[in-house]
Amino acid sequence: MTTSTQESFLRAFHAASPAVTADAFGDARAADGRSSYEILCDRVAESGRVLDLGCGDGLLLELLARTEGRHVAGVDLSPEAVSLARRRPGLGGATVLEGRAQELPFADDSFDACVSHMALMLMGDVEQVITEVVRVLSPGATLACVIGGGAVGGEAYDLFLGLLRAAIKDAPAAQRVPALGDRRTRSREGLDSLLGPAGFTPVDWETVAIDLSGAPEQVWAALSGLYDVGPLDPRTVTSLRETFLARVEALAMPDGLVPCGMKVHVVTARLR
């Protein structure tokens, strides 16, 4: 799958749903009470110039900008997401640009840190992405990323994935999401093989469970934001929703909330 095909799909998907990732993860929490966005913020707490790679609607940027005196910048492939980010009240002094990670619109040595939330794993031509990240970072800078790790197990996410796979199996090829990103960005070994030759230290790899539990409709809203749902025709999505909501009731806790969780991997490396 070519990078241009991947990017065309991502642009079209995020034109329709520019805030989809923040909507799903913004209120979700790890066991210590932090969101995955807040975990990334803590990984670059001492950095004064921070780039958000694949900044989406700007939620992470806004959290980063709360540190007084910090300069933050974001870049995203989606003009619709960039437009939302620029309208966030906490980002009046931020630089938020539409652009490709393979051709970053920033000067050399512009940042002390780069963060990326559920975005690096979607990017094609990843060696060029890393080359560009190295170019805009200063020596000693931190790279901190959140990448998806799948279902926790035995909860609503597993139910949803099973129903989704069945729907995709019956769908025509035109309604299937293209392969996105580079598989090496989804494992510790793969990232080391990419980042090490570029001058980074071995990655620090932490797996964190994120709680997405909520009312059935709330859980559906979070899970239905997965890329695989986007190309499906509306009738298939409606059927998927109705089946999920009917079957997820069996998982509901006494308070009516549905248990749902997923794992993310928090990856940190430092540029030598």
CSV table of C-alpha atoms in Angstrom, one decimal:
chain,number,residue,atom,x,y,z
A,1,MET,CA,0.0,0.0,0.0
A,2,THR,CA,1.5,3.4,-1.0
A,3,THR,CA,1.9,6.3,1.4
A,4,SER,CA,-0.3,8.4,-0.9
A,5,THR,CA,-3.2,5.8,-0.7
A,6,GLN,CA,-2.9,5.7,3.1
A,7,GLU,CA,-2.9,9.5,3.4
A,8,SER,CA,-5.8,9.9,1.1
A,9,PHE,CA,-7.8,7.5,3.3
A,10,LEU,CA,-6.8,9.4,6.5
A,11,ARG,CA,-7.6,12.8,5.0
A,12,ALA,CA,-11.1,11.6,4.0
A,13,PHE,CA,-11.7,9.9,7.3
A,14,HIS,CA,-10.7,12.9,9.4
A,15,ALA,CA,-12.6,15.3,7.2
A,16,ALA,CA,-15.7,13.6,8.4
A,17,SER,CA,-14.5,13.0,12.0
A,18,PRO,CA,-11.7,15.5,12.8
A,19,ALA,CA,-12.0,15.1,16.6
A,20,VAL,CA,-12.5,11.3,16.7
A,21,THR,CA,-9.4,10.4,18.7
A,22,ALA,CA,-9.9,13.1,21.4
A,23,ASP,CA,-13.5,12.1,21.6
A,24,ALA,CA,-12.6,8.5,22.4
A,25,PHE,CA,-9.6,9.1,24.7
A,26,GLY,CA,-10.1,12.5,26.2
A,27,ASP,CA,-12.1,11.3,29.2
A,28,ALA,CA,-10.6,7.8,29.3
A,29,ARG,CA,-8.3,7.2,32.3
A,30,ALA,CA,-5.5,4.9,33.4
A,31,ALA,CA,-5.6,3.3,36.8
A,32,ASP,CA,-3.7,6.3,38.2
A,33,GLY,CA,-6.3,8.8,37.0
A,34,ARG,CA,-4.3,10.2,34.1
A,35,SER,CA,-5.5,10.2,30.5
A,36,SER,CA,-3.1,8.9,27.8
A,37,TYR,CA,-2.6,12.5,26.8
A,38,GLU,CA,-1.6,13.5,30.3
A,39,ILE,CA,0.8,10.6,30.5
A,40,LEU,CA,2.6,12.0,27.4
A,41,CYS,CA,2.6,15.5,28.9
A,42,ASP,CA,4.4,14.1,32.0
A,43,ARG,CA,7.0,12.4,29.8
A,44,VAL,CA,8.1,15.8,28.4
A,45,ALA,CA,7.5,17.9,31.6
A,46,GLU,CA,10.9,19.5,31.5
A,47,SER,CA,10.9,20.4,27.8
A,48,GLY,CA,10.4,24.0,26.7
A,49,ARG,CA,9.7,23.6,23.0
A,50,VAL,CA,7.4,20.7,22.1
A,51,LEU,CA,6.2,19.5,18.8
A,52,ASP,CA,3.0,17.4,18.5
A,53,LEU,CA,3.3,15.1,15.5
A,54,GLY,CA,-0.2,14.4,14.2
A,55,CYS,CA,-1.8,16.8,16.6
A,56,GLY,CA,-5.4,16.2,15.5
A,57,ASP,CA,-7.9,18.7,17.1
A,58,GLY,CA,-5.3,20.0,19.5
A,59,LEU,CA,-6.3,18.4,22.8
A,60,LEU,CA,-2.8,17.3,23.6
A,61,LEU,CA,-1.4,20.7,22.5
A,62,GLU,CA,-3.7,22.5,24.8
A,63,LEU,CA,-2.6,20.4,27.7
A,64,LEU,CA,1.1,21.0,26.8
A,65,ALA,CA,0.5,24.7,26.5
A,66,ARG,CA,-0.6,25.0,30.2
A,67,THR,CA,3.1,25.0,31.2
A,68,GLU,CA,4.1,28.6,31.5
A,69,GLY,CA,6.7,29.8,29.0
A,70,ARG,CA,6.5,26.7,26.9
A,71,HIS,CA,6.4,27.0,23.1
A,72,VAL,CA,4.2,24.4,21.5
A,73,ALA,CA,3.6,23.6,17.8
A,74,GLY,CA,1.5,21.0,16.1
A,75,VAL,CA,1.3,19.5,12.6
A,76,ASP,CA,-1.4,17.3,11.1
A,77,LEU,CA,-2.4,15.9,7.8
A,78,SER,CA,-6.1,16.9,8.2
A,79,PRO,CA,-7.1,20.6,7.5
A,80,GLU,CA,-10.3,20.0,9.4
A,81,ALA,CA,-8.5,18.9,12.5
A,82,VAL,CA,-6.0,21.7,12.2
A,83,SER,CA,-8.9,24.2,12.0
A,84,LEU,CA,-10.4,22.8,15.2
A,85,ALA,CA,-7.0,23.0,17.0
A,86,ARG,CA,-6.5,26.6,16.0
A,87,ARG,CA,-9.9,27.5,17.6
A,88,ARG,CA,-8.9,26.1,21.0
A,89,PRO,CA,-8.8,28.9,23.5
A,90,GLY,CA,-5.6,27.7,25.1
A,91,LEU,CA,-3.6,27.7,21.8
A,92,GLY,CA,-3.6,31.4,21.0
A,93,GLY,CA,0.2,31.5,20.9
A,94,ALA,CA,0.8,28.1,19.4
A,95,THR,CA,1.9,27.3,15.8
A,96,VAL,CA,-0.5,24.8,14.3
A,97,LEU,CA,0.1,23.8,10.7
A,98,GLU,CA,-1.3,21.5,8.1
A,99,GLY,CA,1.5,19.3,6.8
A,100,ARG,CA,3.0,15.9,6.3
A,101,ALA,CA,5.3,14.3,8.9
A,102,GLN,CA,7.6,13.3,6.0
A,103,GLU,CA,8.1,17.0,5.2
A,104,LEU,CA,7.9,18.9,8.5
A,105,PRO,CA,7.4,22.7,8.0
A,106,PHE,CA,9.9,23.6,10.8
A,107,ALA,CA,13.5,24.6,10.9
A,108,ASP,CA,16.4,22.4,12.2
A,109,ASP,CA,16.8,22.2,16.0
A,110,SER,CA,13.4,23.8,16.7
A,111,PHE,CA,12.3,21.5,19.5
A,112,ASP,CA,13.4,19.9,22.8
A,113,ALA,CA,10.7,17.2,22.5
A,114,CYS,CA,8.3,15.5,20.1
A,115,VAL,CA,5.1,13.8,21.2
A,116,SER,CA,2.7,11.8,19.1
A,117,HIS,CA,-0.6,10.3,20.3
A,118,MET,CA,-1.9,7.3,18.3
A,119,ALA,CA,-0.4,8.9,15.1
A,120,LEU,CA,3.1,7.6,14.4
A,121,MET,CA,1.8,4.1,13.9
A,122,LEU,CA,-0.4,5.3,11.0
A,123,MET,CA,2.4,7.0,9.0
A,124,GLY,CA,3.9,5.6,5.8
A,125,ASP,CA,7.5,6.1,4.8
A,126,VAL,CA,8.3,6.0,8.4
A,127,GLU,CA,12.1,6.2,8.0
A,128,GLN,CA,11.6,9.6,6.4
A,129,VAL,CA,9.3,10.6,9.2
A,130,ILE,CA,12.0,9.7,11.7
A,131,THR,CA,14.6,11.6,9.6
A,132,GLU,CA,12.5,14.7,9.8
A,133,VAL,CA,11.9,14.3,13.5
A,134,VAL,CA,15.6,14.1,14.1
A,135,ARG,CA,16.2,17.1,11.9
A,136,VAL,CA,13.8,19.4,13.9
A,137,LEU,CA,14.9,18.1,17.4
A,138,SER,CA,17.9,19.3,19.3
A,139,PRO,CA,20.5,16.9,20.7
A,140,GLY,CA,19.2,15.3,23.9
A,141,ALA,CA,15.6,15.8,23.0
A,142,THR,CA,12.9,13.4,24.0
A,143,LEU,CA,10.5,11.5,21.7
A,144,ALA,CA,7.4,10.3,23.4
A,145,CYS,CA,4.6,8.4,21.7
A,146,VAL,CA,1.4,6.5,22.5
A,147,ILE,CA,0.6,3.6,20.2
A,148,GLY,CA,-2.4,1.3,20.3
A,149,GLY,CA,-2.1,-2.1,22.0
A,150,GLY,CA,-5.4,-3.7,21.5
A,151,ALA,CA,-8.2,-4.9,23.9
A,152,VAL,CA,-7.6,-5.6,27.6
A,153,GLY,CA,-9.7,-8.8,27.3
A,154,GLY,CA,-13.1,-10.1,28.2
A,155,GLU,CA,-15.0,-6.8,27.9
A,156,ALA,CA,-17.0,-4.7,25.5
A,157,TYR,CA,-14.0,-4.0,23.2
A,158,ASP,CA,-13.7,-7.8,22.6
A,159,LEU,CA,-17.4,-8.0,21.7
A,160,PHE,CA,-17.1,-5.0,19.4
A,161,LEU,CA,-14.0,-6.4,17.6
A,162,GLY,CA,-15.7,-9.7,17.0
A,163,LEU,CA,-18.8,-8.1,15.5
A,164,LEU,CA,-16.7,-5.7,13.5
A,165,ARG,CA,-14.5,-8.5,12.0
A,166,ALA,CA,-17.7,-10.3,10.9
A,167,ALA,CA,-19.1,-7.2,9.3
A,168,ILE,CA,-15.8,-6.5,7.4
A,169,LYS,CA,-15.6,-10.1,6.3
A,170,ASP,CA,-19.0,-9.7,4.5
A,171,ALA,CA,-18.2,-6.3,3.1
A,172,PRO,CA,-16.9,-5.6,-0.4
A,173,ALA,CA,-13.3,-4.8,-0.9
A,174,ALA,CA,-14.1,-1.1,-1.4
A,175,GLN,CA,-15.4,-0.9,2.1
A,176,ARG,CA,-12.3,-2.1,3.8
A,177,VAL,CA,-9.7,0.2,5.3
A,178,PRO,CA,-6.2,0.1,3.6
A,179,ALA,CA,-3.3,-1.1,5.6
A,180,LEU,CA,-2.1,1.9,7.6
A,181,GLY,CA,1.4,2.7,8.7
A,182,ASP,CA,4.4,0.5,9.3
A,183,ARG,CA,4.1,-2.6,11.5
A,184,ARG,CA,7.6,-1.8,13.0
A,185,THR,CA,6.1,1.1,14.8
A,186,ARG,CA,3.8,-1.2,16.8
A,187,SER,CA,6.5,-3.2,18.7
A,188,ARG,CA,9.4,-2.4,20.9
A,189,GLU,CA,11.8,-4.3,18.7
A,190,GLY,CA,10.5,-2.7,15.6
A,191,LEU,CA,10.8,0.8,17.0
A,192,ASP,CA,14.4,0.1,18.2
A,193,SER,CA,15.3,-1.0,14.7
A,194,LEU,CA,14.0,2.3,13.4
A,195,LEU,CA,15.0,4.7,16.1
A,196,GLY,CA,18.4,3.3,17.0
A,197,PRO,CA,20.1,3.9,13.6
A,198,ALA,CA,18.7,7.4,13.6
A,199,GLY,CA,20.5,8.3,16.9
A,200,PHE,CA,18.0,7.5,19.6
A,201,THR,CA,18.6,5.6,22.8
A,202,PRO,CA,16.8,2.2,23.2
A,203,VAL,CA,13.1,2.8,23.8
A,204,ASP,CA,11.5,2.8,27.2
A,205,TRP,CA,8.3,0.7,26.7
A,206,GLU,CA,5.4,0.8,29.2
A,207,THR,CA,2.0,-0.9,28.6
A,208,VAL,CA,-0.9,1.0,30.2
A,209,ALA,CA,-4.6,-0.1,30.5
A,210,ILE,CA,-7.0,2.7,29.6
A,211,ASP,CA,-10.5,2.5,30.9
A,212,LEU,CA,-13.2,3.4,28.4
A,213,SER,CA,-16.1,2.1,30.5
A,214,GLY,CA,-19.4,4.0,30.3
A,215,ALA,CA,-23.0,3.9,29.3
A,216,PRO,CA,-23.6,1.6,26.3
A,217,GLU,CA,-24.1,4.5,23.8
A,218,GLN,CA,-21.0,6.2,25.2
A,219,VAL,CA,-18.9,3.0,24.7
A,220,TRP,CA,-20.3,2.6,21.2
A,221,ALA,CA,-19.4,6.2,20.3
A,222,ALA,CA,-15.8,5.6,21.4
A,223,LEU,CA,-15.3,2.2,19.7
A,224,SER,CA,-17.1,3.1,16.5
A,225,GLY,CA,-14.4,5.7,15.8
A,226,LEU,CA,-12.0,3.0,14.8
A,227,TYR,CA,-10.8,3.4,11.2
A,228,ASP,CA,-12.2,0.1,10.1
A,229,VAL,CA,-15.8,1.4,10.7
A,230,GLY,CA,-15.3,4.4,8.4
A,231,PRO,CA,-15.5,2.8,5.0
A,232,LEU,CA,-18.5,0.6,5.9
A,233,ASP,CA,-21.9,1.6,4.3
A,234,PRO,CA,-24.4,3.2,6.7
A,235,ARG,CA,-26.7,0.2,6.7
A,236,THR,CA,-23.9,-2.1,7.9
A,237,VAL,CA,-22.9,0.4,10.6
A,238,THR,CA,-26.5,0.7,11.8
A,239,SER,CA,-26.7,-3.1,12.0
A,240,LEU,CA,-23.4,-3.3,13.8
A,241,ARG,CA,-24.5,-0.7,16.3
A,242,GLU,CA,-27.9,-2.4,17.0
A,243,THR,CA,-26.3,-5.8,17.5
A,244,PHE,CA,-23.6,-4.4,19.7
A,245,LEU,CA,-26.0,-2.5,21.9
A,246,ALA,CA,-28.3,-5.5,22.2
A,247,ARG,CA,-25.5,-7.9,23.2
A,248,VAL,CA,-23.4,-5.5,25.4
A,249,GLU,CA,-26.3,-5.3,27.9
A,250,ALA,CA,-25.2,-8.7,29.2
A,251,LEU,CA,-21.8,-7.1,30.3
A,252,ALA,CA,-23.3,-4.2,32.1
A,253,MET,CA,-22.4,-3.8,35.8
A,254,PRO,CA,-25.0,-3.1,38.5
A,255,ASP,CA,-24.6,0.7,38.0
A,256,GLY,CA,-25.5,0.2,34.3
A,257,LEU,CA,-22.0,1.0,33.0
A,258,VAL,CA,-20.4,-1.3,30.5
A,259,PRO,CA,-16.8,-2.3,31.2
A,260,CYS,CA,-14.5,-1.5,28.3
A,261,GLY,CA,-10.8,-1.1,28.2
A,262,MET,CA,-7.8,-1.1,25.9
A,263,LYS,CA,-4.1,-1.2,26.2
A,264,VAL,CA,-1.8,1.5,24.9
A,265,HIS,CA,2.0,1.4,24.8
A,266,VAL,CA,3.8,4.5,26.0
A,267,VAL,CA,7.2,4.7,24.3
A,268,THR,CA,10.0,7.1,25.1
A,269,ALA,CA,13.5,7.5,23.6
A,270,ARG,CA,16.1,10.3,23.8
A,271,LEU,CA,18.1,11.6,20.9
A,272,ARG,CA,21.8,11.2,21.6
